[in-house]
CSV table of C-alpha atoms and ligand atoms in Angstrom, one decimal:
chain,number,residue,atom,x,y,z
P,1,MET,CA,-16.9,-3.5,3.0
P,2,ALA,CA,-15.8,-5.1,6.3
P,3,ALA,CA,-18.0,-2.8,8.3
P,4,GLN,CA,-21.1,-3.8,6.2
P,5,PHE,CA,-20.1,-7.4,6.5
P,6,LEU,CA,-19.9,-7.2,10.3
P,7,LYS,CA,-23.2,-5.3,10.5
P,8,HIS,CA,-24.9,-7.9,8.3
P,9,HIS,CA,-23.8,-10.6,10.7
P,10,GLY,CA,-25.2,-8.7,13.7
P,11,ILE,CA,-21.9,-7.3,14.9
P,12,ASN,CA,-21.7,-3.7,15.9
P,13,LEU,CA,-18.3,-2.4,14.9
P,14,GLN,CA,-18.3,0.4,17.4
P,15,GLN,CA,-19.2,-1.9,20.4
P,16,GLU,CA,-16.5,-4.3,19.2
P,17,MET,CA,-13.9,-1.5,19.1
P,18,ASP,CA,-15.0,-0.2,22.5
P,19,SER,CA,-14.6,-3.6,24.0
P,20,ILE,CA,-11.2,-4.1,22.3
P,21,GLN,CA,-10.1,-0.8,23.7
P,22,LYS,CA,-11.1,-1.6,27.2
P,23,GLU,CA,-9.4,-5.0,27.0
P,24,GLY,CA,-6.2,-4.2,25.2
P,25,GLY,CA,-5.7,-0.5,25.3
P,26,ILE,CA,-5.7,-0.3,21.5
P,27,VAL,CA,-6.8,2.8,19.9
P,28,SER,CA,-9.0,1.9,16.9
P,29,PRO,CA,-8.7,3.9,13.8
P,30,ALA,CA,-12.5,4.0,13.5
P,31,ASN,CA,-13.1,6.2,16.5
P,32,ASP,CA,-10.5,8.9,15.9
P,33,MET,CA,-11.0,9.4,12.1
P,34,GLU,CA,-13.5,12.2,12.3
P,35,SER,CA,-12.5,13.8,15.5
P,36,ASN,CA,-11.1,17.3,15.7
P,37,SER,CA,-8.7,16.7,18.6
P,38,ALA,CA,-5.5,14.8,18.7
P,39,LYS,CA,-5.6,11.7,20.9
P,40,PRO,CA,-2.9,11.3,23.5
P,41,LEU,CA,-0.7,8.2,23.1
P,42,SER,CA,1.5,6.6,25.6
P,43,ARG,CA,3.0,4.0,23.3
P,44,LEU,CA,3.4,2.8,19.8
P,45,ASN,CA,3.2,-1.0,19.9
P,46,GLY,CA,5.2,-3.0,17.4
P,47,VAL,CA,6.9,-0.6,15.0
P,48,ARG,CA,10.0,-0.7,12.8
P,49,MET,CA,12.2,2.2,13.5
P,50,SER,CA,14.2,3.8,10.7
P,51,ASN,CA,17.5,3.4,12.5
P,52,GLU,CA,17.1,-0.3,13.1
P,53,PRO,CA,17.7,-3.4,10.9
P,54,LYS,CA,14.8,-4.7,8.8
P,55,LYS,CA,13.6,-7.3,11.2
P,56,THR,CA,13.7,-5.5,14.5
P,57,VAL,CA,10.3,-4.6,15.9
P,58,SER,CA,10.1,-2.3,18.9
P,59,ASP,CA,7.7,-0.5,21.1
P,60,ILE,CA,8.1,3.2,21.7
P,61,PHE,CA,6.9,4.7,24.9
P,62,PHE,CA,5.9,8.4,25.2
P,63,ASP,CA,5.6,10.7,28.2
P,64,SER,CA,4.5,14.3,28.1
P,65,GLY,CA,4.9,14.7,24.3
P,66,LYS,CA,8.4,13.2,24.3
P,67,VAL,CA,10.0,9.8,23.8
P,68,LYS,CA,10.4,8.0,27.2
P,69,ASN,CA,12.2,4.9,25.9
P,70,THR,CA,12.0,2.1,23.4
P,71,LYS,CA,12.0,-1.6,24.0
P,72,PRO,CA,12.1,-4.7,21.8
P,73,HIS,CA,8.5,-5.6,21.0
P,74,ARG,CA,8.8,-9.2,22.3
P,75,ASP,CA,9.7,-8.1,25.8
P,76,SER,CA,6.7,-5.8,26.0
P,77,GLU,CA,4.4,-8.5,24.8
P,78,SER,CA,5.5,-11.1,27.3
P,79,ALA,CA,5.1,-8.5,30.0
P,80,GLY,CA,1.6,-7.8,28.8
P,81,TRP,CA,0.1,-4.4,28.2
P,82,SER,CA,0.6,-1.8,30.8
P,83,ASP,CA,-2.3,-0.4,32.6
P,84,ASP,CA,-2.7,2.6,30.4
P,85,HIS,CA,-5.3,2.7,27.6
P,86,GLU,CA,-3.4,4.9,25.2
P,87,GLY,CA,-1.5,2.6,23.0
P,88,LEU,CA,-1.6,2.3,19.2
P,89,SER,CA,-1.2,-1.2,17.7
P,90,CYS,CA,1.1,-0.6,14.8
P,91,ASN,CA,1.4,-4.1,13.1
P,92,GLN,CA,5.1,-3.7,12.4
P,93,ALA,CA,4.6,-0.5,10.4
P,94,LEU,CA,7.6,1.7,9.7
P,95,VAL,CA,7.8,4.8,11.8
P,96,LEU,CA,10.0,7.8,11.0
P,97,PRO,CA,10.5,11.3,12.4
P,98,SER,CA,7.7,13.5,11.2
P,99,LEU,CA,8.1,15.7,8.1
P,100,CYS,CA,8.7,19.4,7.7
P,101,HIS,CA,8.1,22.1,5.1
P,102,PRO,CA,11.1,24.4,5.5
P,103,HIS,CA,9.8,26.7,2.8
P,104,ILE,CA,6.2,26.9,1.6
P,105,HIS,CA,4.0,29.8,0.4
P,106,LEU,CA,0.7,29.7,2.3
P,107,ASP,CA,-1.0,32.6,0.7
P,108,LYS,CA,-0.6,31.9,-3.0
P,109,CYS,CA,-1.2,28.2,-2.8
P,110,PHE,CA,-3.9,26.4,-4.8
P,111,LEU,CA,-4.9,29.4,-6.9
P,112,PHE,CA,-5.7,26.9,-9.7
P,113,SER,CA,-8.1,24.9,-7.4
P,114,HIS,CA,-10.2,27.8,-6.2
P,115,ARG,CA,-13.1,28.9,-8.4
P,116,LYS,CA,-12.4,32.6,-7.6
P,117,TYR,CA,-9.3,32.3,-9.8
P,118,ASP,CA,-10.8,30.4,-12.7
P,119,ASP,CA,-9.6,33.0,-15.1
P,120,LEU,CA,-6.0,32.4,-14.4
P,121,GLU,CA,-4.3,30.5,-17.1
P,122,VAL,CA,-0.7,29.6,-17.8
P,123,VAL,CA,0.0,30.5,-21.4
P,124,ARG,CA,3.8,31.0,-21.7
P,125,GLY,CA,4.8,29.2,-18.5
P,126,ASP,CA,7.7,31.5,-17.7
P,127,PHE,CA,8.7,33.4,-14.6
P,128,PRO,CA,7.5,36.9,-15.8
P,129,GLU,CA,4.1,35.4,-16.5
P,130,ALA,CA,4.0,33.7,-13.1
P,131,LEU,CA,4.7,37.0,-11.4
P,132,GLU,CA,2.1,38.7,-13.6
P,133,LEU,CA,-0.6,36.1,-13.0
P,134,THR,CA,0.1,35.9,-9.3
P,135,SER,CA,0.1,39.7,-8.9
P,136,LYS,CA,-3.3,39.8,-10.6
P,137,ALA,CA,-4.6,37.1,-8.2
P,138,LYS,CA,-3.1,38.9,-5.2
P,139,ALA,CA,-5.2,42.0,-6.0
P,140,SER,CA,-8.3,39.9,-5.3
P,141,PHE,CA,-7.1,38.0,-2.2
P,142,GLU,CA,-9.7,38.1,0.6
P,143,HIS,CA,-9.6,36.7,4.1
P,144,ASP,CA,-12.0,33.9,3.3
P,145,ASP,CA,-10.3,32.5,0.3
P,146,LEU,CA,-6.9,32.8,2.0
P,147,VAL,CA,-8.1,30.8,4.9
P,148,THR,CA,-9.8,28.2,2.6
P,149,ARG,CA,-6.8,27.7,0.4
P,150,GLY,CA,-4.3,27.8,3.3
P,151,GLY,CA,-6.4,25.3,5.1
P,152,TRP,CA,-6.3,22.9,2.2
P,153,LEU,CA,-2.5,23.2,2.2
P,154,ILE,CA,-2.2,22.6,5.9
P,155,ARG,CA,-4.6,19.7,6.1
P,156,GLU,CA,-3.0,17.9,3.2
P,157,SER,CA,0.4,18.5,4.6
P,158,ILE,CA,-0.5,17.1,8.0
P,159,ALA,CA,-2.1,14.1,6.4
P,160,ALA,CA,1.2,13.5,4.6
P,161,GLY,CA,3.1,13.5,8.0
P,162,VAL,CA,4.1,17.2,8.3
P,163,THR,CA,4.2,18.6,11.9
P,164,HIS,CA,6.4,21.7,11.3
P,165,MET,CA,6.4,24.3,8.5
P,166,ARG,CA,7.7,27.7,7.7
P,167,ALA,CA,4.7,29.4,6.0
P,168,PHE,CA,5.4,32.5,3.9
P,169,VAL,CA,2.8,35.3,3.9
P,170,GLU,CA,3.3,38.4,1.8
P,171,VAL,CA,3.0,41.9,3.1
P,172,ASP,CA,2.9,44.8,0.7
P,173,THR,CA,0.8,47.7,-0.4
P,174,THR,CA,-1.4,45.4,-2.5
P,175,VAL,CA,-2.4,42.8,0.2
P,176,LYS,CA,-1.4,44.8,3.2
P,177,PHE,CA,-2.0,42.5,6.2
P,178,LYS,CA,-4.6,40.2,4.6
P,179,CYS,CA,-2.2,37.3,4.1
P,180,LEU,CA,-0.6,37.7,7.5
P,181,ASP,CA,-4.0,37.9,9.3
P,182,ALA,CA,-5.1,34.7,7.5
P,183,GLY,CA,-1.8,33.0,8.3
P,184,LEU,CA,-2.1,33.9,12.0
P,185,VAL,CA,-5.7,32.5,12.1
P,186,LEU,CA,-4.5,29.3,10.5
P,187,LYS,CA,-1.5,29.0,12.8
P,188,GLN,CA,-3.8,29.2,15.8
P,189,ARG,CA,-6.5,26.9,14.3
P,190,PHE,CA,-4.1,24.1,13.6
P,191,ALA,CA,-1.8,24.6,16.6
P,192,SER,CA,-2.8,21.2,18.1
P,193,PHE,CA,-1.6,19.4,15.0
P,194,CYS,CA,1.3,21.3,13.5
P,195,GLU,CA,3.8,23.9,14.4
P,196,ILE,CA,3.3,26.7,11.9
P,197,GLN,CA,6.0,29.3,11.7
P,198,ILE,CA,4.9,32.5,10.1
P,199,CYS,CA,7.4,34.2,7.8
P,200,VAL,CA,6.5,37.7,6.8
P,201,PHE,CA,7.6,38.0,3.2
P,202,ALA,CA,8.6,40.9,0.9
P,203,GLN,CA,8.0,39.4,-2.5
P,204,ASP,CA,7.8,42.9,-4.1
P,205,PRO,CA,10.7,45.3,-4.4
P,206,VAL,CA,11.2,47.2,-1.2
P,207,PHE,CA,13.6,50.0,-2.4
P,208,SER,CA,12.9,50.4,-6.1
P,209,ALA,CA,10.5,53.0,-7.3
P,210,GLY,CA,7.0,51.6,-7.8
P,211,LYS,CA,3.7,51.2,-6.1
P,212,ASN,CA,5.2,49.4,-3.1
P,213,TYR,CA,7.7,52.2,-2.4
P,214,PRO,CA,8.1,53.5,0.3
P,215,ARG,CA,5.1,52.2,2.2
P,216,GLY,CA,5.8,48.5,1.7
P,217,LYS,CA,8.9,48.6,3.9
P,218,GLN,CA,6.9,50.3,6.7
P,219,LEU,CA,4.2,47.6,6.4
P,220,ILE,CA,6.7,44.8,6.8
P,221,GLU,CA,8.3,46.4,9.8
P,222,GLU,CA,4.9,46.8,11.4
P,223,ALA,CA,4.2,43.2,10.7
P,224,LEU,CA,7.4,42.1,12.3
P,225,GLY,CA,6.1,43.7,15.5
P,226,ARG,CA,3.0,41.5,15.5
P,227,GLU,CA,2.6,38.6,18.0
P,228,GLY,CA,3.0,35.2,16.3
P,229,VAL,CA,5.5,36.3,13.5
P,230,ASP,CA,8.6,34.2,13.6
P,231,ALA,CA,10.7,35.0,10.5
P,232,LEU,CA,11.4,37.7,7.9
P,233,GLY,CA,11.7,36.8,4.2
P,234,SER,CA,12.9,38.9,1.4
P,235,THR,CA,13.7,38.7,-2.4
P,236,PRO,CA,16.6,41.0,-3.1
P,237,TYR,CA,16.8,40.0,-6.8
P,238,VAL,CA,13.5,41.8,-7.6
P,239,GLU,CA,15.1,45.2,-7.0
P,240,SER,CA,15.8,47.2,-10.1
P,241,SER,CA,19.6,47.7,-9.6
P,242,GLU,CA,22.5,46.0,-8.0
P,243,GLU,CA,22.8,48.8,-5.5
P,244,LEU,CA,19.2,48.4,-4.5
P,245,MET,CA,19.6,44.7,-4.1
P,246,HIS,CA,22.4,45.4,-1.6
P,247,ALA,CA,20.1,47.9,0.1
P,248,ASN,CA,17.4,45.1,0.3
P,249,VAL,CA,19.9,42.7,1.9
P,250,ASP,CA,21.2,45.2,4.4
P,251,TRP,CA,17.6,46.1,5.4
P,252,ALA,CA,16.5,42.5,5.7
P,253,ILE,CA,19.4,41.5,7.9
P,254,SER,CA,19.2,44.5,10.2
P,255,SER,CA,15.4,44.2,10.5
P,256,ALA,CA,15.6,40.4,11.4
P,257,VAL,CA,18.2,41.3,14.0
P,258,LYS,CA,16.2,44.3,15.3
P,259,TYR,CA,13.0,42.2,15.8
P,260,GLN,CA,14.9,39.0,16.8
P,261,LYS,CA,13.5,36.9,13.9
P,262,HIS,CA,14.9,34.1,11.7
P,263,LEU,CA,15.9,35.3,8.2
P,264,ASP,CA,14.9,33.7,4.9
P,265,LEU,CA,16.2,35.1,1.6
P,266,HIS,CA,15.2,34.1,-1.9
P,267,LEU,CA,18.6,34.6,-3.4
P,268,ASP,CA,20.6,34.3,-6.7
P,269,TYR,CA,17.6,32.9,-8.7
P,270,ASN,CA,19.3,32.9,-12.1
P,271,LEU,CA,21.6,30.8,-14.3
P,272,ASP,CA,23.7,33.7,-15.6
P,273,SER,CA,27.4,33.2,-15.1
P,274,THR,CA,28.1,36.9,-15.8
P,275,ASN,CA,25.8,37.9,-12.9
P,276,PRO,CA,27.9,38.1,-9.7
P,277,PRO,CA,26.3,36.0,-6.9
P,278,LEU,CA,24.9,38.0,-4.1
P,279,ILE,CA,25.6,35.3,-1.5
P,280,PHE,CA,29.1,36.5,-0.7
P,281,PRO,CA,28.1,40.1,0.3
P,282,VAL,CA,25.2,38.5,2.2
P,283,LEU,CA,27.7,36.4,4.2
P,284,ASP,CA,29.9,39.4,4.9
P,285,ARG,CA,27.1,41.3,6.3
P,286,LEU,CA,25.9,38.4,8.4
P,287,HIS,CA,29.3,38.0,9.9
P,288,LYS,CA,29.2,41.5,11.2
P,289,THR,CA,26.0,41.2,13.3
P,290,TRP,CA,24.2,37.9,13.2
P,291,LYS,CA,25.8,35.7,15.8
P,292,SER,CA,26.4,38.4,18.4
P,293,ARG,CA,23.1,40.1,18.1
P,294,ASN,CA,20.5,37.4,17.0
P,295,GLU,CA,21.5,34.4,19.1
P,296,GLY,CA,19.6,31.1,18.3
P,297,LYS,CA,18.1,32.4,15.0
P,298,THR,CA,18.9,30.8,11.7
P,299,VAL,CA,19.4,32.0,8.1
P,300,VAL,CA,17.9,30.1,5.2
P,301,LEU,CA,18.8,30.8,1.6
P,302,GLY,CA,16.4,29.6,-1.0
P,303,HIS,CA,16.7,28.8,-4.7
P,304,CYS,CA,20.3,30.0,-5.2
P,305,THR,CA,20.3,28.4,-8.7
P,306,ARG,CA,23.2,30.6,-9.7
P,307,LEU,CA,25.4,28.6,-7.4
P,308,THR,CA,24.9,25.5,-9.6
P,309,LEU,CA,27.5,27.1,-11.9
P,310,PHE,CA,30.1,27.1,-9.2
P,311,SER,CA,33.5,25.4,-9.7
P,312,ASN,CA,34.9,23.1,-7.1
P,313,LYS,CA,37.1,26.0,-5.9
P,314,GLU,CA,34.1,28.3,-5.5
P,315,TRP,CA,32.2,25.7,-3.4
P,316,VAL,CA,35.2,25.4,-1.1
P,317,GLU,CA,35.4,29.2,-0.9
P,318,LEU,CA,31.7,29.4,-0.1
P,319,ARG,CA,32.1,26.8,2.7
P,320,ASP,CA,35.0,28.7,4.2
P,321,ARG,CA,33.2,32.1,3.9
P,322,ILE,CA,30.1,30.6,5.8
P,323,ALA,CA,32.4,29.3,8.6
P,324,ASP,CA,30.3,29.1,11.7
P,325,LEU,CA,27.2,31.0,10.6
P,326,PRO,CA,23.9,29.2,11.0
P,327,VAL,CA,23.3,29.3,7.3
P,328,TYR,CA,21.1,26.6,5.5
P,329,PHE,CA,20.4,26.2,1.9
P,330,VAL,CA,16.9,25.2,0.8
P,331,GLY,CA,16.7,23.5,-2.6
P,332,LEU,CA,13.3,24.0,-4.3
P,333,PRO,CA,13.5,21.5,-7.1
P,334,THR,CA,9.9,21.4,-8.3
P,335,SER,CA,9.9,25.2,-8.9
P,336,ASP,CA,13.5,25.4,-10.2
P,337,ILE,CA,13.1,22.6,-12.7
P,338,TYR,CA,9.9,24.1,-14.0
P,339,MET,CA,11.3,27.7,-14.3
P,340,MET,CA,15.1,27.5,-14.8
P,341,GLY,CA,16.9,26.9,-18.1
P,342,LYS,CA,13.9,27.1,-20.4
P,343,PRO,CA,15.0,26.7,-24.0
P,344,SER,CA,14.9,29.8,-26.2
P,345,ASP,CA,13.1,29.8,-29.6
P,346,ASP,CA,16.3,28.9,-31.5
P,347,ASP,CA,17.4,26.3,-29.1
P,348,GLY,CA,17.5,22.8,-30.6
P,349,GLY,CA,16.7,21.3,-27.2
P,350,GLY,CA,20.2,19.8,-26.6
P,351,GLN,CA,21.9,19.5,-23.3
P,352,ARG,CA,20.8,22.3,-21.0
P,353,VAL,CA,21.5,23.3,-17.5
P,354,ARG,CA,18.2,22.9,-15.6
P,355,GLY,CA,19.5,24.5,-12.4
P,356,THR,CA,18.5,23.4,-9.0
P,357,LEU,CA,20.9,23.2,-6.1
P,358,GLN,CA,22.6,19.8,-5.8
P,359,ILE,CA,21.7,19.5,-2.2
P,360,PRO,CA,23.0,16.0,-1.3
P,361,GLN,CA,26.4,16.8,-2.9
P,362,MET,CA,26.5,20.1,-1.0
P,363,ILE,CA,26.0,18.2,2.2
P,364,GLN,CA,28.2,15.1,1.5
P,365,LYS,CA,31.0,16.7,-0.5
P,366,TYR,CA,31.3,20.2,0.9
P,367,GLY,CA,29.9,19.8,4.4
P,368,LEU,CA,27.3,22.6,3.9
P,369,LYS,CA,23.9,22.5,5.5
P,370,GLY,CA,21.0,21.9,3.1
P,371,VAL,CA,17.3,20.9,3.0
P,372,ILE,CA,14.6,20.5,0.4
P,373,GLY,CA,11.2,22.2,0.2
P,374,VAL,CA,8.0,22.2,-1.8
P,375,ASN,CA,7.9,26.0,-2.2
P,376,ASN,CA,4.7,26.4,-4.2
P,377,VAL,CA,1.7,24.3,-4.9
P,378,GLY,CA,-1.1,24.9,-7.4
P,379,ASN,CA,0.0,28.3,-8.9
P,380,ALA,CA,1.9,29.6,-11.9
P,381,PHE,CA,5.3,29.4,-10.2
P,382,THR,CA,4.8,25.7,-9.7
P,383,PRO,CA,1.6,24.2,-11.2
P,384,GLN,CA,2.6,20.6,-10.6
P,385,GLY,CA,3.2,18.6,-7.4
P,386,ASN,CA,1.5,18.4,-4.0
P,387,CYS,CA,2.0,19.0,-0.3
P,388,ASP,CA,4.0,15.8,0.4
P,389,PRO,CA,7.6,16.5,1.3
P,390,LEU,CA,8.5,12.9,0.6
P,391,SER,CA,7.4,13.3,-3.0
P,392,ILE,CA,10.2,15.9,-3.3
P,393,ALA,CA,12.7,13.6,-1.5
P,394,SER,CA,11.7,10.8,-3.9
P,395,MET,CA,12.1,13.0,-6.9
P,396,GLY,CA,15.5,13.9,-5.6
P,397,VAL,CA,16.7,10.3,-6.2
P,398,GLY,CA,16.5,11.0,-9.9
P,399,ILE,CA,17.4,14.7,-10.0
P,400,TYR,CA,20.4,14.4,-7.7
P,401,GLN,CA,21.2,10.8,-9.0
P,402,ALA,CA,21.2,9.8,-5.3
P,403,GLY,CA,20.1,6.2,-4.9
P,404,THR,CA,22.3,4.7,-2.2
P,405,LYS,CA,21.3,3.9,1.3
P,406,ALA,CA,23.4,6.9,2.6
P,407,ASP,CA,21.7,9.1,0.0
P,408,ALA,CA,18.2,7.9,1.2
P,409,GLN,CA,19.1,9.0,4.8
P,410,VAL,CA,20.3,12.4,3.5
P,411,LEU,CA,17.2,13.0,1.4
P,412,PHE,CA,15.0,12.0,4.3
P,413,ASN,CA,16.7,14.3,6.7
P,414,CYS,CA,16.3,17.1,4.2
P,415,VAL,CA,12.5,16.9,4.5
P,416,SER,CA,12.4,15.9,8.2
P,417,THR,CA,14.9,16.5,11.0
P,418,THR,CA,17.4,18.8,9.3
P,419,ALA,CA,14.5,20.8,7.8
P,420,LYS,CA,13.1,21.4,11.3
P,421,THR,CA,16.6,22.4,12.6
P,422,ALA,CA,17.0,24.8,9.6
P,423,ILE,CA,13.9,26.8,10.5
P,424,GLY,CA,14.8,26.9,14.2
P,425,PHE,CA,13.4,23.8,15.7
P,426,ALA,CA,16.6,22.1,16.8
P,427,GLN,CA,16.4,18.3,16.8
P,428,PRO,CA,18.3,15.7,18.9
P,429,GLU,CA,20.8,13.5,17.1
P,430,ASP,CA,18.7,10.3,17.9
P,431,PRO,CA,15.1,11.0,16.9
P,432,PHE,CA,14.1,7.9,19.0
P,433,GLY,CA,16.2,8.6,22.0
P,434,GLU,CA,15.0,9.6,25.4
P,435,GLY,CA,13.6,13.1,25.5
P,436,ALA,CA,13.3,13.4,21.7
P,437,PRO,CA,10.1,15.1,20.6
P,438,ALA,CA,7.3,12.5,20.0
P,439,ASP,CA,6.7,13.8,16.4
P,440,PHE,CA,6.4,10.9,14.0
P,441,VAL,CA,4.8,9.6,10.9
P,442,LEU,CA,3.6,6.1,10.7
P,443,PHE,CA,3.3,4.3,7.4
P,444,GLU,CA,1.0,1.6,6.2
P,445,ASN,CA,-0.3,0.6,9.6
P,446,ALA,CA,-2.3,-2.4,8.4
P,447,MET,CA,-4.6,-2.1,11.4
P,448,LEU,CA,-5.9,1.1,9.9
P,449,SER,CA,-7.4,-0.8,7.0
P,450,GLU,CA,-10.5,-2.9,7.6
P,451,GLU,CA,-9.9,-4.9,4.4
P,452,ARG,CA,-6.3,-5.7,4.3
P,453,THR,CA,-4.1,-7.9,6.5
P,454,PRO,CA,-0.4,-7.2,6.9
P,455,GLY,CA,0.6,-9.9,4.4
P,456,GLN,CA,-1.5,-8.3,1.7
P,457,VAL,CA,0.2,-5.0,2.0
P,458,ARG,CA,3.6,-4.4,0.3
P,459,GLN,CA,5.2,-2.8,3.3
P,460,ARG,CA,8.3,-0.6,2.9
P,461,ARG,CA,10.7,-2.1,5.4
P,462,THR,CA,13.5,0.4,5.2
P,463,LEU,CA,14.0,4.1,4.8
P,464,GLN,CA,15.5,3.5,1.3
P,465,GLU,CA,12.4,1.7,0.1
P,466,MET,CA,10.3,4.5,1.6
P,467,ILE,CA,12.3,7.2,-0.4
P,468,TYR,CA,12.1,5.2,-3.6
P,469,ASP,CA,8.3,4.9,-3.5
P,470,PRO,CA,6.6,6.8,-0.6
P,471,PRO,CA,3.3,5.1,0.3
P,472,LYS,CA,0.2,7.3,0.6
P,473,GLN,CA,-1.3,5.7,3.8
P,474,ARG,CA,0.1,7.5,6.8
P,475,ARG,CA,-0.7,8.6,10.3
P,476,THR,CA,0.8,11.6,11.9
P,477,ILE,CA,1.8,11.9,15.6
P,478,PHE,CA,2.4,15.3,17.0
P,479,GLN,CA,3.7,15.9,20.5
P,480,GLY,CA,2.8,12.4,21.5
P,481,ARG,CA,-0.8,12.6,20.1
P,482,LEU,CA,-2.4,10.8,17.2
P,483,VAL,CA,-3.7,13.4,14.7
P,484,PRO,CA,-7.1,12.6,13.3
P,485,THR,CA,-7.1,11.8,9.6
P,486,ASN,CA,-9.8,14.2,8.7
P,487,ILE,CA,-9.3,17.4,10.6
P,488,VAL,CA,-12.5,19.4,10.6
P,489,GLY,CA,-11.3,22.8,11.7
A,1,ZN,ZN1,9.7,30.6,-2.2
């Protein structure tokens, strides 16, 4: 190890780093790794920006959590360092706008990683079993394990470069406010590192007879009145009849408007062409109230796998029916691919529809607004995968057969800037322009490794390379501050 080598030769690494910092204004990775506060930065020194050609190296200057300006790296070098001591030497690493989870379930994450749920086991691997296993687990949710598992998700997400997320927490007669309370604690705890938007979520039927009726609806409405709640989520398709699905949609829209929240519906999660899509009635209802009475709030529609059966004509009709509504689609490919289109017992395994929204095509061909999300990690709905949004974007190259340079930009936007806009954090057109939020993710900064020099690292030089094969080594910058790699909180 380099540190041991230096020690062996009588060199104190910390003293060396301190003196480097005094002389050059370089923040060393060694002294912020274990900290629990984000370190203010005034400049990224020597980075490749995603919107520039491969060989251009720049410096980015920050002021008050925003981008002040950018300059060619050479000019800054010849002018010497400024008199501040808050720069980060980046060794020509690629820097991109930070990442976003537009749709992630905070309360039921990592059930398979927590010893409390060791008895949960996937046997059939289908949707009814996932609902059954998760309901069983939900009955045992407690504040401590919710905070522990949610903390795992948030820490791993931030380490991957996430600075914004919409976190779903369920409210119903089983869990009451346990998931919400834990979500609000986590939102507060990680506020210096990540913007966590809390979406109160009705996973259970709200109108159908059952243990959640009628108290579940009242609990959700109470939750919407709580400080720190940003969005309402619902699942109309779990209701027992078409009439009650419509009642669920009406209630969700009018409640979001009443409490001035963003709306997020899990919608049309099937591959049944005889099943009329619910999206058109949803749009009709939104047109009546949304823009005039819930200004600035967005609507996100998740899964919508039924739409993959649409003809060209139906897609065009959908686009026209949306018109100027702030409606975004979120594709959730890891969950959809796992759940949709499973073969029946007598299926020979031939060509089957797998069913996940073709997000790049929806954006490029039909001009719709779309993003991609992780949805679930470590539970029966989606046992595979992790908290890294770029892993989903990378998987999208294959799923959507989207390998061009233009596709790479679309896929990236779907887990970064457009994802933030979709959940209500509007982003400027140029993420590196003056006044843009200083929220970035830095890749493969060779300075961060004691053992490797830049020449030994296969650096991804373009966004396209990044999407093909996202590297693990990253640093997150949130509101102009360098987030520690090991957050203790
Ligand atoms: Zn979901």
